[in-house]
Amino acid sequence: MMKHLAVLAALLAPLPALADPDPANWDTVKAEAEGQTVYWNAWGGSTTTNDFIAWVGDRVAEDYGVTLEHVKLTDTADAVTRVLSEKQAGENDDGAIDMIWINGANFAAMKEADLLFGPYAEALPNWAFVDAEGKTVQTDFTVPTEGYESPWAMAQVVFVHDTADMPDRLGSMQALLEWAQANPGRFSYPQPPDFLGTTFLKQVLVDILPDPSVLELAATDETYDAVTEPLWAYLDALTPNLWREGKAYPATGTAMFPLIADGEIDLSISFSPGAASTAIANSELPPTVRTFVLDKGTIGNASFVAIPYNSGSKAGAMIVANFLMSPEAQARAQDPEILGYGTVLNMDALSDADRAVFEGLDLGVATLSPAELGTVQAEPHPSWMTRIADDWMTRYGVAQ
Amino acid sequence: MDKGLALRDVTISKDGTPLLSVDHDIKPGEVLTVMGPSGVGKSTLLAFITGTLAPDFNASGSVWLDGQDITNAAPHKRRVGILFQDDLLFPHLSVGANLAFGLQSGGSAAARLAKTDEALEEVGLAGFAHRDPATLSGGQKARVALMRMLLSEPCALLLDEPFSRLDAALRAQVRDMVFDRARARSLPVLMVTHDPDDARAAGGAIMTLGEN
Amino acid sequence: MLGPVVAGLWGTFLPAFGHLPAAGITGPSLDPFRDLFDWAGLPRAMMLSVMTGLIATGVSLLIVMLVTAGWSGTRPFRLLERLLSPLLSVPHAAAAFGLAFLIAPSGWLSRLVSPGLTGWDRPPDLLIVQDSWGLTMTAGLIIKEVPFLLLITLAALGQTDAQRSVAISQALGYGRLTGWLKTVFPRVYAQIRPPIYVVLAYSMSVVDVAVILGPNTPPSLSVQIVKWMSDPDLAMRLEGAAGALLQLLLVIGALALWRLGEIVAGIIGRRWIMAGRRGRFDAVTAQVALGLGTACALAVLLGVVVLTIWSFAGYWGFPDALPDQLTWRNWMRHGPGTLEALGETALIASVVALAALILTIGCLEAEYRYGLHISQRGIWLLYLPLLIPQTAFLPGLQTLMLGVGADVGRGPVMLAHLVFVLPYVFLSLADPFRAWDTRMGTIATALRASPNGVLWRVRLPMLLRPVLTALAVGLAVSVGQYLPTLLIGGGRVATLTTEAVALASGGDRRAIGVYGLMQTGAALVPFAMALLVPAMVWRNRKGLRHG
């Protein structure tokens, strides 16, 4: 009798704890994943990205029998809200979302609210190829990932210049200021709080501070003023020499491409090392455009995927996450004809054949090679960005 | 006594000021001519009879047609035909379709066509069925308007300055045609006009408004 | 239709005083206003709102009145009229983009004369588009309001005995323009006053044109309100709501100021009339006015042309007058996206315009059958949703819907569109509907047609052209709606207009060209149909050709 009750209790008990697959036991994961359907919630605003995701779906269906469905989001926060409301509604076993393209604040929020499955990322077989030393794949805006999300693409600040008017690269933010003073009206950056605009401010700070490690900690009232003081001095000197004397700013990063194309500015900034090449191919930039990074390197961050705690297809999702880190998928994503995203892999960890595929890629005239991209600097703690953006708006956003 | 159009103690007023009072019987085939300068409310009398009196007028009394009180009947069920000084042919319909609009519903398409063709022939407009009414002359339009009204088989006929837009030569001709047809069908006719010639040609009783 | 407006104002009022249960904040408190007044950009944002409104309205009115005074009834006037009427349906956003592509330092005009006349081989570093004073934004409003006010004026002229008044004053030795201003203008102005107030309120609170042409350091108040309202942080909505109330007060203040201006102008005008001057500068003034009117028409027209060129442009460097090559590539890239947005736009616009048309016909027919009359006060009521700035009640409506948990989406967006579409459809159809010869109805009734028979078989067929025109007006107004779609749709209802305005920040002129052109087409095609369909259906009916 007692025995029967125990069996019954086991049957009625919530299953996830028992059923969660262990990525260390990869063969079990593969066996469990076969036949599963993975709903990947990812931003759907770009045709090229959508095509890439469809290709991933074809490949995982072929090799692992996993069906991938792309749920096209306009805002990743929607997926976060959805998982949260599922948790409140008690849907703990088979939520609507199996995987999310995520980074930054959304990841921090989900991790803090215990909405993620893991740690799994560093147990995936392809983690062995990932460049955990040289690339910021273990922190996401200074929040440690701790294996709760796995990286699949790198973004890094590059400066875009038209060599027809500005032949030489600049090595530092100080050099940029001096160049701008000598060539007034030829540089601009997107108006904060635009993402790329605040990234430019962070890049200035990271480059001009003698020791940027202070930015890894949250900003406090004590540290903030002293740390940011050189930034405001820099901007006070730069602003009168900006395009339109800083009375108007481009709204976004892409809005600066036409300005370069028209010869209004010679220099701008981008968060995607391959974007300039793609823009040249689309006639949005003149063919004389090239990119460069600073001597000390530039800020970069990774795009990740995470698996909600209540996914019903965790094994399938891990198959997809692992496939995204495979040399095959990474080489395809880096191809500027396909996506032009930076790879998260360490070239030295690859087999000769795989490395040859990456080396054989024509990255486009204006795209730097992984080696040329140099050191990736970590994003400062998010608290800096918020305060700097607010202060920027008061100081320069309401200029006369 | 039963047949014909009877106006019993009809008084129309606006803002408390009486405009006109009529108490009169029109026998089948007879014409009552109401005369008076413009603005005394001749047309409001017709509007009262057709049931289209504007709400800022007040009316009392009753209208009887062939022994039935139609004072409160729905306008489209009164069987009172009316002609205005303008032909008011529907501009979006052909001449034939204008006539068919008047024709009582029912009957085969062929039978209806035959009736409208016959009506056109009666007024010398055979073959005009497909014409655009806007391309007709004034006299032709007046004739189509008359036949359209008659095809609806009214039990009484109201005429609102019906001939004043026609030139002198046409006028007599159309006037005779209207009165002949009305007499032939034994219709009681109420005509408002300010033209003494019309009144004389009608040959019936004459009532002059605006003198008391 | 006042329901949503009142509800929206209430939904703005509560959070403005710190009460927003959806975000877990309960009031009342004055903190939102404190935050608002702490914002360093506020004085300038307010000034931008008031100045653009007053200048855009004043200048458009001046141009339209002087052109009409100097030229009505002449051949150049008819030409201008014909040029301007289709431009009325060009959506504000498309016209604004076109203007930006024309007059920017790297715009088409500069390209056409460079380097030949100017010697520029790079665009000069001039702050034209997005200038701090909002002058370009004001110009963008003027080029769209001039066609609107001109058509309104033409409708009003039909009800004044303008031609004879001018003839008499000319016989008394007055110049044509002075004579018109002294005799016709007072009557015309009395009739077009409501639409002028609408233009003033609209210009003060416009968002899409301001996003495209207006400054950003800081932006105008209405743009900043929308930014606050779209912030992921719900608490920012409180500041947005406070800003929306301030916007409402500004509009009310500006309307009062305008009213005061009317009185002063009336006093001066009467003195001017009494003084009996015959008008010495009539000829010059008329020429200048005609030039300005033509410039407005050309700005919109050339704007559409330059949008077209960009939509087909390959690489197009400065100062080339034309692109290196023309290509279908941009259309291939953005075509699928525009088609999706076009589907959404068309669905919303057709449902809304049809609903507005049915309501309007229902109203007008009831007015006819039961002899009801809409008083002057009723007309103002009809205009009210157009007089209350959109930024004042739409955010509130959105917040209210958020509060009751209503899902944002297509249905609520349609309802919000209806608030703005209905008045325009009503105003467009009312005059022709009432002008219909009711004796036609009496005749049809005497021919034993029932009231519904009269409506369907006589009245509506005869009014086919005005009915279709009203429908086209409704479609065009719905197509052009930006803020209701954005706010009530929660960003999830993507129409051609929201997509096009969203592209403004990306600065991709090829994509903007494609979307702007599609948007213009979506608004223009119904107008073309409203002209063509009756002409085809009634091609053998001379009596309806000038309906």
mmCIF file of N, CA and C in Angstrom, chain A residues 77-172:
data_model
loop_
_atom_site.group_PDB
_atom_site.id
_atom_site.type_symbol
_atom_site.label_atom_id
_atom_site.label_comp_id
_atom_site.label_asym_id
_atom_site.label_seq_id
_atom_site.Cartn_x
_atom_site.Cartn_y
_atom_site.Cartn_z
ATOM 1 N N ALA A 77 11.864 42.539 -24.452
ATOM 2 C CA ALA A 77 11.214 42.665 -23.146
ATOM 3 C C ALA A 77 9.871 41.929 -23.121
ATOM 4 N N ASP A 78 9.218 41.813 -24.287
ATOM 5 C CA ASP A 78 7.945 41.085 -24.346
ATOM 6 C C ASP A 78 8.115 39.640 -23.895
ATOM 7 N N ALA A 79 9.213 39.029 -24.322
ATOM 8 C CA ALA A 79 9.460 37.632 -23.956
ATOM 9 C C ALA A 79 9.701 37.518 -22.459
ATOM 10 N N VAL A 80 10.416 38.503 -21.922
ATOM 11 C CA VAL A 80 10.678 38.492 -20.477
ATOM 12 C C VAL A 80 9.353 38.565 -19.719
ATOM 13 N N THR A 81 8.499 39.500 -20.140
ATOM 14 C CA THR A 81 7.197 39.668 -19.501
ATOM 15 C C THR A 81 6.378 38.380 -19.580
ATOM 16 N N ARG A 82 6.469 37.727 -20.724
ATOM 17 C CA ARG A 82 5.688 36.513 -20.939
ATOM 18 C C ARG A 82 6.092 35.409 -19.947
ATOM 19 N N VAL A 83 7.410 35.213 -19.815
ATOM 20 C CA VAL A 83 7.880 34.180 -18.894
ATOM 21 C C VAL A 83 7.469 34.526 -17.459
ATOM 22 N N LEU A 84 7.581 35.801 -17.142
ATOM 23 C CA LEU A 84 7.215 36.251 -15.806
ATOM 24 C C LEU A 84 5.740 35.979 -15.528
ATOM 25 N N SER A 85 4.873 36.287 -16.497
ATOM 26 C CA SER A 85 3.440 36.080 -16.244
ATOM 27 C C SER A 85 3.113 34.590 -16.233
ATOM 28 N N GLU A 86 3.876 33.791 -16.981
ATOM 29 C CA GLU A 86 3.665 32.339 -16.904
ATOM 30 C C GLU A 86 4.001 31.822 -15.512
ATOM 31 N N LYS A 87 5.074 32.380 -14.956
ATOM 32 C CA LYS A 87 5.463 31.938 -13.618
ATOM 33 C C LYS A 87 4.373 32.295 -12.608
ATOM 34 N N GLN A 88 3.831 33.506 -12.776
ATOM 35 C CA GLN A 88 2.762 33.926 -11.858
ATOM 36 C C GLN A 88 1.527 33.065 -12.030
ATOM 37 N N ALA A 89 1.288 32.616 -13.272
ATOM 38 C CA ALA A 89 0.105 31.807 -13.547
ATOM 39 C C ALA A 89 0.348 30.336 -13.216
ATOM 40 N N GLY A 90 1.560 30.007 -12.774
ATOM 41 C CA GLY A 90 1.837 28.631 -12.374
ATOM 42 C C GLY A 90 2.169 27.695 -13.522
ATOM 43 N N GLU A 91 2.477 28.255 -14.686
ATOM 44 C CA GLU A 91 2.879 27.406 -15.813
ATOM 45 C C GLU A 91 4.380 27.148 -15.703
ATOM 46 N N ASN A 92 4.744 26.061 -15.012
ATOM 47 C CA ASN A 92 6.155 25.832 -14.722
ATOM 48 C C ASN A 92 6.792 24.746 -15.581
ATOM 49 N N ASP A 93 5.972 24.052 -16.390
ATOM 50 C CA ASP A 93 6.506 22.877 -17.076
ATOM 51 C C ASP A 93 6.685 23.059 -18.571
ATOM 52 N N ASP A 94 5.767 23.755 -19.185
ATOM 53 C CA ASP A 94 5.865 23.844 -20.642
ATOM 54 C C ASP A 94 5.422 25.224 -21.112
ATOM 55 N N GLY A 95 6.245 26.197 -20.841
ATOM 56 C CA GLY A 95 5.939 27.558 -21.264
ATOM 57 C C GLY A 95 6.009 27.705 -22.767
ATOM 58 N N ALA A 96 5.580 28.875 -23.238
ATOM 59 C CA ALA A 96 5.511 29.102 -24.683
ATOM 60 C C ALA A 96 6.884 29.349 -25.285
ATOM 61 N N ILE A 97 7.858 29.672 -24.444
ATOM 62 C CA ILE A 97 9.160 30.095 -24.965
ATOM 63 C C ILE A 97 10.228 29.086 -24.556
ATOM 64 N N ASP A 98 11.016 28.643 -25.524
ATOM 65 C CA ASP A 98 12.068 27.685 -25.223
ATOM 66 C C ASP A 98 13.448 28.314 -25.262
ATOM 67 N N MET A 99 13.562 29.454 -25.964
ATOM 68 C CA MET A 99 14.873 30.070 -26.085
ATOM 69 C C MET A 99 14.667 31.546 -26.422
ATOM 70 N N ILE A 100 15.523 32.401 -25.883
ATOM 71 C CA ILE A 100 15.401 33.840 -26.132
ATOM 72 C C ILE A 100 16.751 34.395 -26.578
ATOM 73 N N TRP A 101 16.732 35.218 -27.607
ATOM 74 C CA TRP A 101 17.926 36.001 -27.967
ATOM 75 C C TRP A 101 17.954 37.176 -27.002
ATOM 76 N N ILE A 102 18.997 37.268 -26.212
ATOM 77 C CA ILE A 102 18.921 38.180 -25.067
ATOM 78 C C ILE A 102 20.278 38.808 -24.819
ATOM 79 N N ASN A 103 20.277 39.998 -24.219
ATOM 80 C CA ASN A 103 21.498 40.482 -23.586
ATOM 81 C C ASN A 103 21.232 41.684 -22.711
ATOM 82 N N GLY A 104 22.230 42.050 -21.933
ATOM 83 C CA GLY A 104 22.156 43.243 -21.104
ATOM 84 C C GLY A 104 21.085 43.167 -20.036
ATOM 85 N N ALA A 105 20.284 44.244 -19.990
ATOM 86 C CA ALA A 105 19.335 44.435 -18.898
ATOM 87 C C ALA A 105 18.315 43.300 -18.820
ATOM 88 N N ASN A 106 17.860 42.792 -19.988
ATOM 89 C CA ASN A 106 16.862 41.725 -19.972
ATOM 90 C C ASN A 106 17.426 40.460 -19.323
ATOM 91 N N PHE A 107 18.711 40.172 -19.631
ATOM 92 C CA PHE A 107 19.333 39.008 -19.016
ATOM 93 C C PHE A 107 19.442 39.203 -17.504
ATOM 94 N N ALA A 108 19.919 40.382 -17.119
ATOM 95 C CA ALA A 108 20.078 40.659 -15.692
ATOM 96 C C ALA A 108 18.754 40.475 -14.972
ATOM 97 N N ALA A 109 17.665 40.974 -15.575
ATOM 98 C CA ALA A 109 16.354 40.894 -14.943
ATOM 99 C C ALA A 109 15.904 39.443 -14.810
ATOM 100 N N MET A 110 16.065 38.666 -15.875
ATOM 101 C CA MET A 110 15.593 37.274 -15.834
ATOM 102 C C MET A 110 16.431 36.441 -14.867
ATOM 103 N N LYS A 111 17.724 36.709 -14.867
ATOM 104 C CA LYS A 111 18.591 35.928 -13.988
ATOM 105 C C LYS A 111 18.238 36.223 -12.529
ATOM 106 N N GLU A 112 18.032 37.488 -12.249
ATOM 107 C CA GLU A 112 17.735 37.876 -10.880
ATOM 108 C C GLU A 112 16.408 37.290 -10.408
ATOM 109 N N ALA A 113 15.447 37.174 -11.336
ATOM 110 C CA ALA A 113 14.123 36.668 -10.966
ATOM 111 C C ALA A 113 14.044 35.152 -11.076
ATOM 112 N N ASP A 114 15.192 34.494 -11.244
ATOM 113 C CA ASP A 114 15.219 33.026 -11.340
ATOM 114 C C ASP A 114 14.329 32.500 -12.453
ATOM 115 N N LEU A 115 14.370 33.133 -13.578
ATOM 116 C CA LEU A 115 13.514 32.713 -14.681
ATOM 117 C C LEU A 115 14.292 31.887 -15.710
ATOM 118 N N LEU A 116 15.586 31.625 -15.426
ATOM 119 C CA LEU A 116 16.401 30.968 -16.441
ATOM 120 C C LEU A 116 16.816 29.565 -16.010
ATOM 121 N N PHE A 117 16.966 28.710 -17.015
ATOM 122 C CA PHE A 117 17.476 27.367 -16.821
ATOM 123 C C PHE A 117 19.006 27.424 -16.850
ATOM 124 N N GLY A 118 19.647 26.596 -16.022
ATOM 125 C CA GLY A 118 21.092 26.577 -16.073
ATOM 126 C C GLY A 118 21.694 26.259 -14.726
ATOM 127 N N PRO A 119 23.004 26.376 -14.620
ATOM 128 C CA PRO A 119 23.936 26.717 -15.710
ATOM 129 C C PRO A 119 24.093 25.584 -16.720
ATOM 130 N N TYR A 120 24.188 25.955 -17.965
ATOM 131 C CA TYR A 120 24.332 24.938 -18.997
ATOM 132 C C TYR A 120 25.428 25.296 -20.008
ATOM 133 N N ALA A 121 25.647 26.633 -20.233
ATOM 134 C CA ALA A 121 26.380 27.083 -21.406
ATOM 135 C C ALA A 121 27.795 26.489 -21.468
ATOM 136 N N GLU A 122 28.483 26.497 -20.314
ATOM 137 C CA GLU A 122 29.882 26.101 -20.379
ATOM 138 C C GLU A 122 30.052 24.600 -20.381
ATOM 139 N N ALA A 123 28.934 23.858 -20.276
ATOM 140 C CA ALA A 123 28.990 22.404 -20.379
ATOM 141 C C ALA A 123 28.691 21.925 -21.795
ATOM 142 N N LEU A 124 28.314 22.859 -22.657
ATOM 143 C CA LEU A 124 28.016 22.452 -24.031
ATOM 144 C C LEU A 124 29.317 22.048 -24.738
ATOM 145 N N PRO A 125 29.266 21.024 -25.604
ATOM 146 C CA PRO A 125 30.494 20.548 -26.254
ATOM 147 C C PRO A 125 31.245 21.655 -27.004
ATOM 148 N N ASN A 126 30.546 22.542 -27.683
ATOM 149 C CA ASN A 126 31.229 23.542 -28.497
ATOM 150 C C ASN A 126 31.826 24.693 -27.683
ATOM 151 N N TRP A 127 31.559 24.696 -26.363
ATOM 152 C CA TRP A 127 32.162 25.741 -25.521
ATOM 153 C C TRP A 127 33.684 25.695 -25.641
ATOM 154 N N ALA A 128 34.205 24.509 -25.944
ATOM 155 C CA ALA A 128 35.656 24.336 -26.073
ATOM 156 C C ALA A 128 36.254 25.276 -27.113
ATOM 157 N N PHE A 129 35.483 25.646 -28.120
ATOM 158 C CA PHE A 129 36.002 26.509 -29.180
ATOM 159 C C PHE A 129 35.880 27.999 -28.834
ATOM 160 N N VAL A 130 35.081 28.317 -27.794
ATOM 161 C CA VAL A 130 34.757 29.724 -27.525
ATOM 162 C C VAL A 130 35.951 30.453 -26.934
ATOM 163 N N ASP A 131 36.153 31.681 -27.351
ATOM 164 C CA ASP A 131 37.271 32.502 -26.905
ATOM 165 C C ASP A 131 36.911 33.189 -25.592
ATOM 166 N N ALA A 132 36.912 32.414 -24.501
ATOM 167 C CA ALA A 132 36.489 32.951 -23.213
ATOM 168 C C ALA A 132 37.511 33.927 -22.651
ATOM 169 N N GLU A 133 38.752 33.842 -23.106
ATOM 170 C CA GLU A 133 39.798 34.733 -22.611
ATOM 171 C C GLU A 133 39.710 36.111 -23.287
ATOM 172 N N GLY A 134 39.678 36.096 -24.599
ATOM 173 C CA GLY A 134 39.818 37.345 -25.356
ATOM 174 C C GLY A 134 38.507 38.081 -25.592
ATOM 175 N N LYS A 135 37.379 37.418 -25.414
ATOM 176 C CA LYS A 135 36.103 38.081 -25.726
ATOM 177 C C LYS A 135 35.209 38.108 -24.494
ATOM 178 N N THR A 136 34.340 39.109 -24.448
ATOM 179 C CA THR A 136 33.503 39.307 -23.257
ATOM 180 C C THR A 136 32.291 38.381 -23.295
ATOM 181 N N VAL A 137 32.576 37.061 -23.206
ATOM 182 C CA VAL A 137 31.465 36.111 -23.323
ATOM 183 C C VAL A 137 31.015 35.570 -21.973
ATOM 184 N N GLN A 138 31.726 35.946 -20.899
ATOM 185 C CA GLN A 138 31.323 35.432 -19.580
ATOM 186 C C GLN A 138 30.737 36.521 -18.695
ATOM 187 N N THR A 139 30.744 37.733 -19.205
ATOM 188 C CA THR A 139 29.986 38.785 -18.525
ATOM 189 C C THR A 139 29.110 39.459 -19.574
ATOM 190 N N ASP A 140 27.985 39.915 -19.115
ATOM 191 C CA ASP A 140 27.039 40.578 -20.005
ATOM 192 C C ASP A 140 26.737 41.930 -19.360
ATOM 193 N N PHE A 141 27.345 42.994 -19.888
ATOM 194 C CA PHE A 141 27.258 44.297 -19.232
ATOM 195 C C PHE A 141 27.664 44.162 -17.778
ATOM 196 N N THR A 142 28.797 43.566 -17.555
ATOM 197 C CA THR A 142 29.422 43.331 -16.251
ATOM 198 C C THR A 142 28.686 42.312 -15.378
ATOM 199 N N VAL A 143 27.496 41.858 -15.783
ATOM 200 C CA VAL A 143 26.811 40.835 -14.988
ATOM 201 C C VAL A 143 27.395 39.483 -15.390
ATOM 202 N N PRO A 144 27.924 38.728 -14.437
ATOM 203 C CA PRO A 144 28.494 37.417 -14.795
ATOM 204 C C PRO A 144 27.413 36.495 -15.362
ATOM 205 N N THR A 145 27.729 35.834 -16.463
ATOM 206 C CA THR A 145 26.695 34.992 -17.081
ATOM 207 C C THR A 145 26.522 33.686 -16.319
ATOM 208 N N GLU A 146 27.603 33.188 -15.710
ATOM 209 C CA GLU A 146 27.550 31.960 -14.893
ATOM 210 C C GLU A 146 26.882 30.801 -15.597
ATOM 211 N N GLY A 147 27.007 30.760 -16.908
ATOM 212 C CA GLY A 147 26.480 29.623 -17.659
ATOM 213 C C GLY A 147 24.982 29.668 -17.915
ATOM 214 N N TYR A 148 24.332 30.780 -17.573
ATOM 215 C CA TYR A 148 22.887 30.872 -17.783
ATOM 216 C C TYR A 148 22.524 31.379 -19.192
ATOM 217 N N GLU A 149 23.509 31.755 -19.960
ATOM 218 C CA GLU A 149 23.261 32.098 -21.353
ATOM 219 C C GLU A 149 24.517 31.746 -22.136
ATOM 220 N N SER A 150 24.317 31.373 -23.399
ATOM 221 C CA SER A 150 25.477 31.004 -24.206
ATOM 222 C C SER A 150 25.621 32.000 -25.354
ATOM 223 N N PRO A 151 26.861 32.422 -25.640
ATOM 224 C CA PRO A 151 27.091 33.470 -26.638
ATOM 225 C C PRO A 151 26.967 32.920 -28.058
ATOM 226 N N TRP A 152 26.602 33.780 -28.990
ATOM 227 C CA TRP A 152 26.599 33.315 -30.389
ATOM 228 C C TRP A 152 27.052 34.388 -31.381
ATOM 229 N N ALA A 153 27.222 35.637 -30.928
ATOM 230 C CA ALA A 153 27.722 36.644 -31.868
ATOM 231 C C ALA A 153 28.386 37.750 -31.074
ATOM 232 N N MET A 154 29.366 38.399 -31.695
ATOM 233 C CA MET A 154 30.066 39.500 -31.034
ATOM 234 C C MET A 154 29.782 40.814 -31.755
ATOM 235 N N ALA A 155 29.577 41.857 -30.937
ATOM 236 C CA ALA A 155 29.511 43.199 -31.505
ATOM 237 C C ALA A 155 30.649 43.993 -30.897
ATOM 238 N N GLN A 156 31.232 44.907 -31.663
ATOM 239 C CA GLN A 156 32.349 45.678 -31.144
ATOM 240 C C GLN A 156 32.352 47.046 -31.810
ATOM 241 N N VAL A 157 32.715 48.049 -31.011
ATOM 242 C CA VAL A 157 32.760 49.406 -31.544
ATOM 243 C C VAL A 157 33.863 49.504 -32.598
ATOM 244 N N VAL A 158 33.489 50.048 -33.770
ATOM 245 C CA VAL A 158 34.512 50.422 -34.747
ATOM 246 C C VAL A 158 34.221 51.854 -35.187
ATOM 247 N N PHE A 159 35.255 52.536 -35.605
ATOM 248 C CA PHE A 159 35.062 53.880 -36.170
ATOM 249 C C PHE A 159 35.050 53.757 -37.677
ATOM 250 N N VAL A 160 34.137 54.481 -38.300
ATOM 251 C CA VAL A 160 33.942 54.386 -39.746
ATOM 252 C C VAL A 160 34.440 55.690 -40.355
ATOM 253 N N HIS A 161 35.380 55.617 -41.281
ATOM 254 C CA HIS A 161 35.869 56.862 -41.880
ATOM 255 C C HIS A 161 35.925 56.747 -43.397
ATOM 256 N N ASP A 162 35.743 57.872 -44.026
ATOM 257 C CA ASP A 162 35.816 57.906 -45.484
ATOM 258 C C ASP A 162 37.250 58.273 -45.861
ATOM 259 N N THR A 163 37.988 57.304 -46.399
ATOM 260 C CA THR A 163 39.417 57.538 -46.657
ATOM 261 C C THR A 163 39.635 58.584 -47.743
ATOM 262 N N ALA A 164 38.591 58.869 -48.522
ATOM 263 C CA ALA A 164 38.753 59.902 -49.548
ATOM 264 C C ALA A 164 38.995 61.265 -48.905
ATOM 265 N N ASP A 165 38.390 61.491 -47.707
ATOM 266 C CA ASP A 165 38.551 62.783 -47.045
ATOM 267 C C ASP A 165 39.411 62.693 -45.798
ATOM 268 N N MET A 166 39.526 61.505 -45.248
ATOM 269 C CA MET A 166 40.258 61.331 -43.992
ATOM 270 C C MET A 166 41.047 60.040 -44.098
ATOM 271 N N PRO A 167 42.256 60.115 -44.656
ATOM 272 C CA PRO A 167 42.978 58.897 -45.009
ATOM 273 C C PRO A 167 43.437 58.075 -43.802
ATOM 274 N N ASP A 168 43.763 58.744 -42.661
ATOM 275 C CA ASP A 168 44.435 58.018 -41.584
ATOM 276 C C ASP A 168 43.503 57.664 -40.441
ATOM 277 N N ARG A 169 43.796 56.510 -39.812
ATOM 278 C CA ARG A 169 43.050 56.114 -38.626
ATOM 279 C C ARG A 169 43.524 56.940 -37.435
ATOM 280 N N LEU A 170 42.720 56.893 -36.377
ATOM 281 C CA LEU A 170 43.089 57.597 -35.146
ATOM 282 C C LEU A 170 43.331 56.542 -34.079
ATOM 283 N N GLY A 171 44.295 56.806 -33.193
ATOM 284 C CA GLY A 171 44.689 55.777 -32.238
ATOM 285 C C GLY A 171 44.013 55.885 -30.895
ATOM 286 N N SER A 172 43.474 57.078 -30.583
ATOM 287 C CA SER A 172 42.890 57.235 -29.253
ATOM 288 C C SER A 172 41.812 58.304 -29.304
#
